[in-house]
PDB file of C-alpha atoms in Angstrom:
ATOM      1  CA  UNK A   1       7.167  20.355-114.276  1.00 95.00           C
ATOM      2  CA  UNK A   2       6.787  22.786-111.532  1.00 98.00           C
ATOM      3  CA  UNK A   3       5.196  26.218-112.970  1.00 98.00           C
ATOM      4  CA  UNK A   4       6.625  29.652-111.320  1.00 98.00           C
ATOM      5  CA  UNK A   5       5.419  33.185-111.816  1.00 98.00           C
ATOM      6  CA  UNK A   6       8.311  35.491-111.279  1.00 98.00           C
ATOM      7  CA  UNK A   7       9.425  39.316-112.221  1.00 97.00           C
ATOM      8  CA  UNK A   8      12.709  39.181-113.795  1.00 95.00           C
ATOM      9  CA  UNK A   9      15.567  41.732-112.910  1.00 94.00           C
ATOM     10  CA  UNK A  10      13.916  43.897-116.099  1.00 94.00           C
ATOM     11  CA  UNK A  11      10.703  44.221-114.447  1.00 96.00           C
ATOM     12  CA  UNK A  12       8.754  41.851-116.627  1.00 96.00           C
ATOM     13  CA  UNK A  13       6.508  39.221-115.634  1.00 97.00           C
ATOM     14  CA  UNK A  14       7.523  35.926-116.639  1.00 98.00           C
ATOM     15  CA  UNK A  15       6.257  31.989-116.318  1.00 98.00           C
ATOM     16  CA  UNK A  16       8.681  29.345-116.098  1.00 98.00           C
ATOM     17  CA  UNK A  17       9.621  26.148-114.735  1.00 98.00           C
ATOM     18  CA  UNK A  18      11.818  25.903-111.361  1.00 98.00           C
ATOM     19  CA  UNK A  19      13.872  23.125-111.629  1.00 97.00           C
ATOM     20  CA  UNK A  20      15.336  20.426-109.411  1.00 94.00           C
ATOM     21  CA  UNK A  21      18.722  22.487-109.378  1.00 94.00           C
ATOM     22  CA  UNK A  22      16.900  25.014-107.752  1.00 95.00           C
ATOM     23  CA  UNK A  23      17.002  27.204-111.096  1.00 97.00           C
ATOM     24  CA  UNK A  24      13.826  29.558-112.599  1.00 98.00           C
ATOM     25  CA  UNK A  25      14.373  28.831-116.155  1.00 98.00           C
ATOM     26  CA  UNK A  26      12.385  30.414-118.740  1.00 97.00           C
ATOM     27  CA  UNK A  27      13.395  30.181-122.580  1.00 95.00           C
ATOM     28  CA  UNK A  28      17.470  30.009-122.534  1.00 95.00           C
ATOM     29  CA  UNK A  29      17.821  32.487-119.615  1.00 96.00           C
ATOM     30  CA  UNK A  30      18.220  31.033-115.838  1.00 96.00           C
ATOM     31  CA  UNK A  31      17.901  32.692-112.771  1.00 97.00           C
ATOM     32  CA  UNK A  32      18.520  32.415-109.231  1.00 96.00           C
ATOM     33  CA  UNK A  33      15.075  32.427-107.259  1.00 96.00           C
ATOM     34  CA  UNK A  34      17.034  35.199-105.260  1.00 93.00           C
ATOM     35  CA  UNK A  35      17.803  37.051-107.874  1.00 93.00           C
ATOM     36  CA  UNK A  36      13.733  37.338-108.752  1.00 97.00           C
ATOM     37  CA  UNK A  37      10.414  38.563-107.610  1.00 97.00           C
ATOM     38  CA  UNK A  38       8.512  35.584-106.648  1.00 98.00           C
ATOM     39  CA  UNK A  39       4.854  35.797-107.497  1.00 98.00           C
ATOM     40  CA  UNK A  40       1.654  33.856-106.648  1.00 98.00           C
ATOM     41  CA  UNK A  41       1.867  30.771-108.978  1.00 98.00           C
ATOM     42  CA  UNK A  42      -1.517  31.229-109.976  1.00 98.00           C
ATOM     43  CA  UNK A  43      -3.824  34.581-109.808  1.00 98.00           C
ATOM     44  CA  UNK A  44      -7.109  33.191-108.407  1.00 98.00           C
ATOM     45  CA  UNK A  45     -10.943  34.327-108.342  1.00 98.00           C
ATOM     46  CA  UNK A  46     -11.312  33.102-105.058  1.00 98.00           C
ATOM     47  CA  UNK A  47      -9.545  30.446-103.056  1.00 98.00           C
ATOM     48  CA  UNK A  48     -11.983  27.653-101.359  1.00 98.00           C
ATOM     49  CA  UNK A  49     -10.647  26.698 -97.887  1.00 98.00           C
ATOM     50  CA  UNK A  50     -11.730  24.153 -96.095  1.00 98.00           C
ATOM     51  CA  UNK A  51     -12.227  23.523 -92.331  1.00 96.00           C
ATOM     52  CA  UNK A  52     -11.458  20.777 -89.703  1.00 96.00           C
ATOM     53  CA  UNK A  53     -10.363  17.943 -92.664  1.00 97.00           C
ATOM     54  CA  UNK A  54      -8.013  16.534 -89.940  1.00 96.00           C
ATOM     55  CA  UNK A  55      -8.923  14.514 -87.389  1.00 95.00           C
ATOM     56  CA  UNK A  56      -6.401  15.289 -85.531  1.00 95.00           C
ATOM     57  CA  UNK A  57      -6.415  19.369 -86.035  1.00 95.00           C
ATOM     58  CA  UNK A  58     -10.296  19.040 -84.898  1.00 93.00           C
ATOM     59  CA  UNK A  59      -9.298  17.178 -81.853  1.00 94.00           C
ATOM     60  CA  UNK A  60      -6.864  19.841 -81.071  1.00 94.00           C
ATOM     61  CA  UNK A  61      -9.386  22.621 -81.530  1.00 91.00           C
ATOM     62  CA  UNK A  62     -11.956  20.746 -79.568  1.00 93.00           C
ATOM     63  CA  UNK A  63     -14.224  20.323 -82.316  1.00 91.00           C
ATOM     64  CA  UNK A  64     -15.999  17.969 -83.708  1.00 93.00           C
ATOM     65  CA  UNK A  65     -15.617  16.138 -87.524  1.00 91.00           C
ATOM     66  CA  UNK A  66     -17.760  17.919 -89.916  1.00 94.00           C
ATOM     67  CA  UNK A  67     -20.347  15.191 -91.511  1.00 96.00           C
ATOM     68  CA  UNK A  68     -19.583  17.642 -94.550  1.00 96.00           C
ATOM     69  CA  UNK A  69     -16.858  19.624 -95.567  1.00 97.00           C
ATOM     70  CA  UNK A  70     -16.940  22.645 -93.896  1.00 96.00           C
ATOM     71  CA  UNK A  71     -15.954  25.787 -96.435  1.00 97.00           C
ATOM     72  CA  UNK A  72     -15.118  29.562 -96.558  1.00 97.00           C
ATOM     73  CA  UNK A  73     -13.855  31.732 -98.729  1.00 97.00           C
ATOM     74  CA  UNK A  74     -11.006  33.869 -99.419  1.00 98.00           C
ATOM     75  CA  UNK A  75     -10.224  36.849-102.352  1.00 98.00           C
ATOM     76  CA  UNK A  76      -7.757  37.762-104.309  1.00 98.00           C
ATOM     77  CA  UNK A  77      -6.661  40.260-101.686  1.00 98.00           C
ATOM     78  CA  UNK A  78      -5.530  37.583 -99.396  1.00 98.00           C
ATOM     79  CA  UNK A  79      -2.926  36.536-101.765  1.00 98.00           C
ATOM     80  CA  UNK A  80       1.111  36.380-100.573  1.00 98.00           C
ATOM     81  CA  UNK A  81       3.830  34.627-102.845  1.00 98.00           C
ATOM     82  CA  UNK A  82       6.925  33.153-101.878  1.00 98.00           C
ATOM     83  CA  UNK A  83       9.249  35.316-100.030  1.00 97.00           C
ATOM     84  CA  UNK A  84       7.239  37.840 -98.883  1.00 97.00           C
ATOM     85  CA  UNK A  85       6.799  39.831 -95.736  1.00 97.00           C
ATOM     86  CA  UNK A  86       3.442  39.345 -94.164  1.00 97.00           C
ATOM     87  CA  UNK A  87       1.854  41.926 -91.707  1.00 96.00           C
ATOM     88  CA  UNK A  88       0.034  41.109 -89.084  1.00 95.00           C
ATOM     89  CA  UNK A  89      -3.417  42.408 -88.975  1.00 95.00           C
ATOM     90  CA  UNK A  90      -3.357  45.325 -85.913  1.00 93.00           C
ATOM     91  CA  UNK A  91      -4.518  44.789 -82.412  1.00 94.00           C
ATOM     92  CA  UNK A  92      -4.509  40.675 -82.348  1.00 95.00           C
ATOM     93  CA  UNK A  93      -3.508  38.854 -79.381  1.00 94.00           C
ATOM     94  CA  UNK A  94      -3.815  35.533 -81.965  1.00 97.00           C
ATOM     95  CA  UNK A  95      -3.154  34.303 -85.077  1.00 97.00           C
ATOM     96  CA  UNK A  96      -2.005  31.607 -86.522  1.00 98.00           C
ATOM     97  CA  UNK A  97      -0.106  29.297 -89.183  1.00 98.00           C
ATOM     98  CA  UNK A  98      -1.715  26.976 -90.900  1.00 98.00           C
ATOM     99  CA  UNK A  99       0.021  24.520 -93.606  1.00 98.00           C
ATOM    100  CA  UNK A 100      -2.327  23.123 -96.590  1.00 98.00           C
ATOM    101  CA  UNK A 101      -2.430  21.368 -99.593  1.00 98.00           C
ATOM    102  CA  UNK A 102      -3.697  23.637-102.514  1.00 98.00           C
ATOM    103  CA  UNK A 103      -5.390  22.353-105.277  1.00 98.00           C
ATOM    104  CA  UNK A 104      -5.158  24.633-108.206  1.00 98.00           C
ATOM    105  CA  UNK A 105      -7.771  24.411-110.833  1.00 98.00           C
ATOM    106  CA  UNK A 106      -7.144  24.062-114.602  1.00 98.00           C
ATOM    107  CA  UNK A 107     -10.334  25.112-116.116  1.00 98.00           C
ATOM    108  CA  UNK A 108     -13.869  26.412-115.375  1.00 98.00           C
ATOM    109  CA  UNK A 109     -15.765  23.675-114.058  1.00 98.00           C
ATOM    110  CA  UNK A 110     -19.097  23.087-112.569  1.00 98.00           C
ATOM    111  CA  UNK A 111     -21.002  20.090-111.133  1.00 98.00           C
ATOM    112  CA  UNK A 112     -17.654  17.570-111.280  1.00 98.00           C
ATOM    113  CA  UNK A 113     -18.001  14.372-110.797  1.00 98.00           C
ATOM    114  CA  UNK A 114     -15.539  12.609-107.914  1.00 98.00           C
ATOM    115  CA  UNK A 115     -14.225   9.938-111.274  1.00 98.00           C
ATOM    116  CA  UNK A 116     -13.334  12.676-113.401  1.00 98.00           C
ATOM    117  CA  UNK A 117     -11.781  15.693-111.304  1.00 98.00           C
ATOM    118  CA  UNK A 118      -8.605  15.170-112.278  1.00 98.00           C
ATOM    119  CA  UNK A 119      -9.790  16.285-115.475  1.00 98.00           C
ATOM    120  CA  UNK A 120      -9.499  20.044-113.863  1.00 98.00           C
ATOM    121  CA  UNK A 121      -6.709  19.947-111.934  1.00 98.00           C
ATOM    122  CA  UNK A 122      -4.060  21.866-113.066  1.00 98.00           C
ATOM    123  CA  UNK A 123      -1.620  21.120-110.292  1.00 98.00           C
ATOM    124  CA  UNK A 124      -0.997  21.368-106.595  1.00 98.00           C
ATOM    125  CA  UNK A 125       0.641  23.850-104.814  1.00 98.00           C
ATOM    126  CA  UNK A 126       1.657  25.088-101.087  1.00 98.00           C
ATOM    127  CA  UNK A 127      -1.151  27.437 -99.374  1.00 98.00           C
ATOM    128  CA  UNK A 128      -0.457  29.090 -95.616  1.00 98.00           C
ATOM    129  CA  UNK A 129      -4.245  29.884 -94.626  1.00 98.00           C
ATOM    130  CA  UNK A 130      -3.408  32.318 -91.944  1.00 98.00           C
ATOM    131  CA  UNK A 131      -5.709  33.096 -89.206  1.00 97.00           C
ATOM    132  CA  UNK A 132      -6.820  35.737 -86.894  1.00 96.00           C
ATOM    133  CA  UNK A 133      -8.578  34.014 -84.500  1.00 97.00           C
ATOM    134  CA  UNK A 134      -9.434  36.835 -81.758  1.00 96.00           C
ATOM    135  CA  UNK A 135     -12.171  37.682 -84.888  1.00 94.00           C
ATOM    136  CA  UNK A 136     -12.762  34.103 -85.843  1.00 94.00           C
ATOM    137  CA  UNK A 137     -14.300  33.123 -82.357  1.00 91.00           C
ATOM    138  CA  UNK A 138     -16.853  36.103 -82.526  1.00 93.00           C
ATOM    139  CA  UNK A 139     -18.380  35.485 -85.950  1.00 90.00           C
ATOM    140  CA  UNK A 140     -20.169  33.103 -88.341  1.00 86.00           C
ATOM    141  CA  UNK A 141     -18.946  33.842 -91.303  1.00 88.00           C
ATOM    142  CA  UNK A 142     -14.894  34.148 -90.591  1.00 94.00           C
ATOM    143  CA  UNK A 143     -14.216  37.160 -93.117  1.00 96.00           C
ATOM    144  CA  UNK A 144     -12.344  39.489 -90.502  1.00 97.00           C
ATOM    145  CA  UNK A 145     -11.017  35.926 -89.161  1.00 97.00           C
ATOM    146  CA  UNK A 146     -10.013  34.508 -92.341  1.00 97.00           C
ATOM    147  CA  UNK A 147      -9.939  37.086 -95.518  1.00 97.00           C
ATOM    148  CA  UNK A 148      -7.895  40.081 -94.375  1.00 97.00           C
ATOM    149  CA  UNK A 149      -4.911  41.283 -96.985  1.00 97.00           C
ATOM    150  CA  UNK A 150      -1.952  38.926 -97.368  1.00 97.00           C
ATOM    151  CA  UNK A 151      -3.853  35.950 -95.315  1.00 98.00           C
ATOM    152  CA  UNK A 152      -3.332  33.729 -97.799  1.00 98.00           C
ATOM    153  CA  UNK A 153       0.559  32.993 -98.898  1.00 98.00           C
ATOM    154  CA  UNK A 154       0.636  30.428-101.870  1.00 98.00           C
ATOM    155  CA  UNK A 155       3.334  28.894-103.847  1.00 98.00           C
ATOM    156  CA  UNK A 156       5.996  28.802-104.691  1.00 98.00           C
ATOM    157  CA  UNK A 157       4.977  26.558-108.207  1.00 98.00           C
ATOM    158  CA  UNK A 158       2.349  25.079-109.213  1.00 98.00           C
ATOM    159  CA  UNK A 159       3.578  21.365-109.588  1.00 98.00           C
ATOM    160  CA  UNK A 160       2.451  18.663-111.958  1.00 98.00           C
ATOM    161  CA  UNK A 161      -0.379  16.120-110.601  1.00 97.00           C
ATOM    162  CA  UNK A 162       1.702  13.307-111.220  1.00 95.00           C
ATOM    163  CA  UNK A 163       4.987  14.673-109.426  1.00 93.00           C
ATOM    164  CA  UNK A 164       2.985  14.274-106.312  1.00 97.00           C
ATOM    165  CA  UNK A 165       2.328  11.320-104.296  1.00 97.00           C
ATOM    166  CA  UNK A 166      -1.089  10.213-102.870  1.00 94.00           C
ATOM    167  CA  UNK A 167       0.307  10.513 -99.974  1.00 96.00           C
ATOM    168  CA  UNK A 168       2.660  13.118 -99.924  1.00 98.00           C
ATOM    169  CA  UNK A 169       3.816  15.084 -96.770  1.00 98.00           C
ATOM    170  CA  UNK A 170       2.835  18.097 -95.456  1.00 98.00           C
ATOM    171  CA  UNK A 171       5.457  19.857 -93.381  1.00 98.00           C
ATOM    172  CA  UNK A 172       5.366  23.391 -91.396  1.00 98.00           C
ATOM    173  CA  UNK A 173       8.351  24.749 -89.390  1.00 98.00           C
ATOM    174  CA  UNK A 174       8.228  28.398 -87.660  1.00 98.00           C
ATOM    175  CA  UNK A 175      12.133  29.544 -87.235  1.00 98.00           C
ATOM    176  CA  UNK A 176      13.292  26.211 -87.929  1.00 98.00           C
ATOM    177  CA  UNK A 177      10.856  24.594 -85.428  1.00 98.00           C
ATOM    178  CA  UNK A 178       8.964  22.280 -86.741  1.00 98.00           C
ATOM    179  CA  UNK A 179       5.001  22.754 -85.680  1.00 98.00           C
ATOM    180  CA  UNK A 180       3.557  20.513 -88.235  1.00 98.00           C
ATOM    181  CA  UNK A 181       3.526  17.177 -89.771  1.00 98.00           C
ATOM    182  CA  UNK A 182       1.133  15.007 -91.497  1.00 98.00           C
ATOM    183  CA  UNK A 183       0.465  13.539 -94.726  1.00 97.00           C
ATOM    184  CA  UNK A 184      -2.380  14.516 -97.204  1.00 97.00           C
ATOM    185  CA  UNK A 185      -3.011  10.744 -97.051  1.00 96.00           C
ATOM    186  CA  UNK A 186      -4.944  11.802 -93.190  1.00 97.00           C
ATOM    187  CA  UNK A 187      -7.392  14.267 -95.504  1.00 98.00           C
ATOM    188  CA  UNK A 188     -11.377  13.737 -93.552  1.00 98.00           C
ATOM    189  CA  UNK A 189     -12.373  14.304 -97.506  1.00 98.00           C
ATOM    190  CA  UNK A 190     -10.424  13.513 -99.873  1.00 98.00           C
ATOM    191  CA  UNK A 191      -9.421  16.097-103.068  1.00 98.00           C
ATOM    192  CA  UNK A 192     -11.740  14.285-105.501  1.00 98.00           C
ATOM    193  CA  UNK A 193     -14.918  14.578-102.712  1.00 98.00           C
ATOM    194  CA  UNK A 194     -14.064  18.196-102.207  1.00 98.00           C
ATOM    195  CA  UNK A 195     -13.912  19.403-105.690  1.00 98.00           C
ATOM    196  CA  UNK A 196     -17.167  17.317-106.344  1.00 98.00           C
ATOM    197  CA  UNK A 197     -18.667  19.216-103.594  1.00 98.00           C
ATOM    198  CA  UNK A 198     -17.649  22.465-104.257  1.00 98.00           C
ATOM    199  CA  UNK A 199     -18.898  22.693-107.624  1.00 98.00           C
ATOM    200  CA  UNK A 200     -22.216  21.110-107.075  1.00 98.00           C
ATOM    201  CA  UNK A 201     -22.684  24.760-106.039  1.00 97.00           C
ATOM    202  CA  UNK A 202     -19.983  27.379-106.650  1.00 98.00           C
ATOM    203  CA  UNK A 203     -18.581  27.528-110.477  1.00 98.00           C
ATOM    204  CA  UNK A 204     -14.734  27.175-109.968  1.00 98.00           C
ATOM    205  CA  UNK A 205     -12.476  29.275-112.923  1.00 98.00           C
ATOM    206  CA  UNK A 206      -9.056  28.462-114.208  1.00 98.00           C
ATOM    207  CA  UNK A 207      -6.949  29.804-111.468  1.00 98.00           C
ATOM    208  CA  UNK A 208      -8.304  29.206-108.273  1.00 98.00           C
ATOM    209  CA  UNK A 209      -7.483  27.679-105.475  1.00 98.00           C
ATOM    210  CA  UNK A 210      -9.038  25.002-102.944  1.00 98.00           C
ATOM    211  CA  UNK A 211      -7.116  24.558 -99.721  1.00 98.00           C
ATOM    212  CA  UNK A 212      -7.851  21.868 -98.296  1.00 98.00           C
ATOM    213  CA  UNK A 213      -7.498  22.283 -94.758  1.00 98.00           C
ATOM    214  CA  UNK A 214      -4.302  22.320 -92.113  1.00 98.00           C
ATOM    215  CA  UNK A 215      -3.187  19.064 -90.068  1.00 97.00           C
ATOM    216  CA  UNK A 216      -2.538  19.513 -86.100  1.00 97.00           C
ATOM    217  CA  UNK A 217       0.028  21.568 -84.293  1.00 97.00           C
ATOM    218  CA  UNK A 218      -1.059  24.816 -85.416  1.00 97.00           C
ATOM    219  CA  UNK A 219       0.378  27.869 -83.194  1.00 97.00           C
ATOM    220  CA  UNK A 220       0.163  31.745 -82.837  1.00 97.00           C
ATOM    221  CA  UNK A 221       2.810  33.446 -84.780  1.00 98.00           C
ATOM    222  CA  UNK A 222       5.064  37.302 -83.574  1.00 97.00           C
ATOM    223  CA  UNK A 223       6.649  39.796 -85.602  1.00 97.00           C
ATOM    224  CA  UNK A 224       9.827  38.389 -86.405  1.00 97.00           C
ATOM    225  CA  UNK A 225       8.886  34.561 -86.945  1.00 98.00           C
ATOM    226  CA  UNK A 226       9.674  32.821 -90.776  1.00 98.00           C
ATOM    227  CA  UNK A 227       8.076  30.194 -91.506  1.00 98.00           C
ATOM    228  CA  UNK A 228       8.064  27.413 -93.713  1.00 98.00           C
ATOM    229  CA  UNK A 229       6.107  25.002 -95.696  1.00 98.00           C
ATOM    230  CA  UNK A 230       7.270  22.272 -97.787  1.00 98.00           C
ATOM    231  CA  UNK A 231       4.720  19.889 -99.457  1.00 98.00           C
ATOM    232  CA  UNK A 232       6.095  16.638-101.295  1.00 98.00           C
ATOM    233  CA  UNK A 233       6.798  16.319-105.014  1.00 98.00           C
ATOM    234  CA  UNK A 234       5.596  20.117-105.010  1.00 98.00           C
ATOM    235  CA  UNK A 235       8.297  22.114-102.972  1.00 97.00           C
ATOM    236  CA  UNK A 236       9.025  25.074-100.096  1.00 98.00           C
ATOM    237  CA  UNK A 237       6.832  28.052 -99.501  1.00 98.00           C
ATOM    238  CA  UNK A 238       8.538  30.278 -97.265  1.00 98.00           C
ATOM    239  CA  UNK A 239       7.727  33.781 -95.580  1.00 98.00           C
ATOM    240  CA  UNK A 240       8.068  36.386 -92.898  1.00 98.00           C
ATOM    241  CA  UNK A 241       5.609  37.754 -90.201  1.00 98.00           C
ATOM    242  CA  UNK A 242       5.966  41.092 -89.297  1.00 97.00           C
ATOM    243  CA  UNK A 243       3.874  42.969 -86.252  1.00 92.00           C
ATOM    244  CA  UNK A 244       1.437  45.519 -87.600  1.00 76.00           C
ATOM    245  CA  UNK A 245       3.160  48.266 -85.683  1.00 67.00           C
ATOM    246  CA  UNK A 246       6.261  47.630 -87.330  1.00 59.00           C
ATOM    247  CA  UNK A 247       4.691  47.515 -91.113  1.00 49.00           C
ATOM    248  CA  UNK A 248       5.777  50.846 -92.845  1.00 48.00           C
ATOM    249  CA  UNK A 249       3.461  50.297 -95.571  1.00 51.00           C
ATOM    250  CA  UNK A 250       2.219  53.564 -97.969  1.00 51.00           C
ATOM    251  CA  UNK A 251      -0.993  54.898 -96.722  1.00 43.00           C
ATOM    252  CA  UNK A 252      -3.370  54.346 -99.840  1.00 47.00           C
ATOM    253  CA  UNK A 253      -5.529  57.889 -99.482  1.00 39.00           C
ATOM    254  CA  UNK A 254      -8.775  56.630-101.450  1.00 41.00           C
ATOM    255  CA  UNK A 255      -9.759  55.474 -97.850  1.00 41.00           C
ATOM    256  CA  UNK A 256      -8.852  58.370 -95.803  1.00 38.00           C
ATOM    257  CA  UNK A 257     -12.007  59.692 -94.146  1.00 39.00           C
ATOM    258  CA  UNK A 258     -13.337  63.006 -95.366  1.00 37.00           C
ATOM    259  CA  UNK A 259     -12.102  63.221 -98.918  1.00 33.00           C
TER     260      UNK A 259
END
């Protein structure tokens, strides 16, 4: 089964399965995916990325393979869902796409051994880690680089472990271009190392998310620019860019200065 939030032409939130028909079912009803609001498949506490866990994307960045895996964080804010406009953060001369496998976790789990992480996976899902690297390059900890709003599109299901192949494919294409290829088979560290790694320290909670990091061929994305991602046995994640100076967003006034 492949699990899909969506807000139904009443308004309500729903869960339900999106079929091979390319129908959101849930109950009797059926929709169009069109015809819906799209949501985040999942609503994370925090989504664990991970860095360089391509060969081949560290080679292209000039850096070198991490004898570790190499993580960051990003919040809830950072979330996107399936046909959504994403703004550019203002004043960037970079950032990029970058297509990943997301693991999404089933229950709250701590100290997971590699033999028995399946055990908390709830399913796998499509993750677009985007980045602003102009902020990246000048800090440590990659917050402004990595967690600013809408940074982190996900979806559009969350699909059933064993709908997914070992070695499934990994696909990104920017206007119909396609930028990037690879197979989750080319993972550094594997999903059952990660997981086992990440919760030797940090508690993961039903929910969230680890991506686990972006093959080669990643490239700087405009306003204008869609872009796809389609992962194997789980499905197509797709999205806009828009340029901050053409986002027409409401101005929330809790943060305007001198109130």
């Amino acid at each position: 089964m492949r699990k899909v939030r969506f807000r139904d032409p009443a308004g309500s939130v729903r869960t339900g399965e999106w079929t091979d028909d390319d129908e959101i079912r849930f109950g009797e009803e059926k929709f169009d995916p069109s015809e819906v609001d799209v949501l985040p498949p999942t609503e994370p506490s925090k989504i664990v990325c991970v860095g360089l866990n391509y060969s081949a994307h560290a080679e292209e960045t000039d850096s070198d393979i991490p004898e570790r895996p190499l993580l960051f964080l990003k919040g809830p804010n950072t979330l996107a869902g399936h046909g959504d406009t994403v703004s550019l953060p203002e004043g960037k001369e970079r950032v990029d796409h970058e297509a990943e496998f997301g693991v999404v976790i089933g229950e709250q789990c701590r100290n997971v051994p590699e033999d028995r992480v399946d055990e908390v996976i709830a399913g796998y899902t499509c993750v677009n880690d985007l980045s602003n690297r102009d902020d990246q390059r000048e800090e440590q900890n990659w917050v402004r680089g990595k967690a600013f709003d809408n940074s982190a599109p996900i979806g559009p299901v969350v699909a059933d472990p064993e709908h997914v192949p070992d070695d499934a494919t990994i696909r990104l294409t920017v206007n119909g271009e396609e930028k990037q290829n690879s197979s989750i088979d080319d993972l550094i560290f594997s999903v059952p190392e990660l997981i086992s790694e990440i919760t030797k320290l940090i508690t993961l909670e039903r929910g969230d998310v680890v991506a686990t990091g972006t093959p080669s061929g990643i490239s700087p994305l405009s306003d204008g620019d869609s872009v796809a991602i389609e992962i194997e046995g789980v499905g197509r994640l797709e999205h806009d860019i828009v340029g901050a100076e053409e986002f027409s967003g409401d101005v929330d006034h809790r943060f305007m200065p001198n109130q």
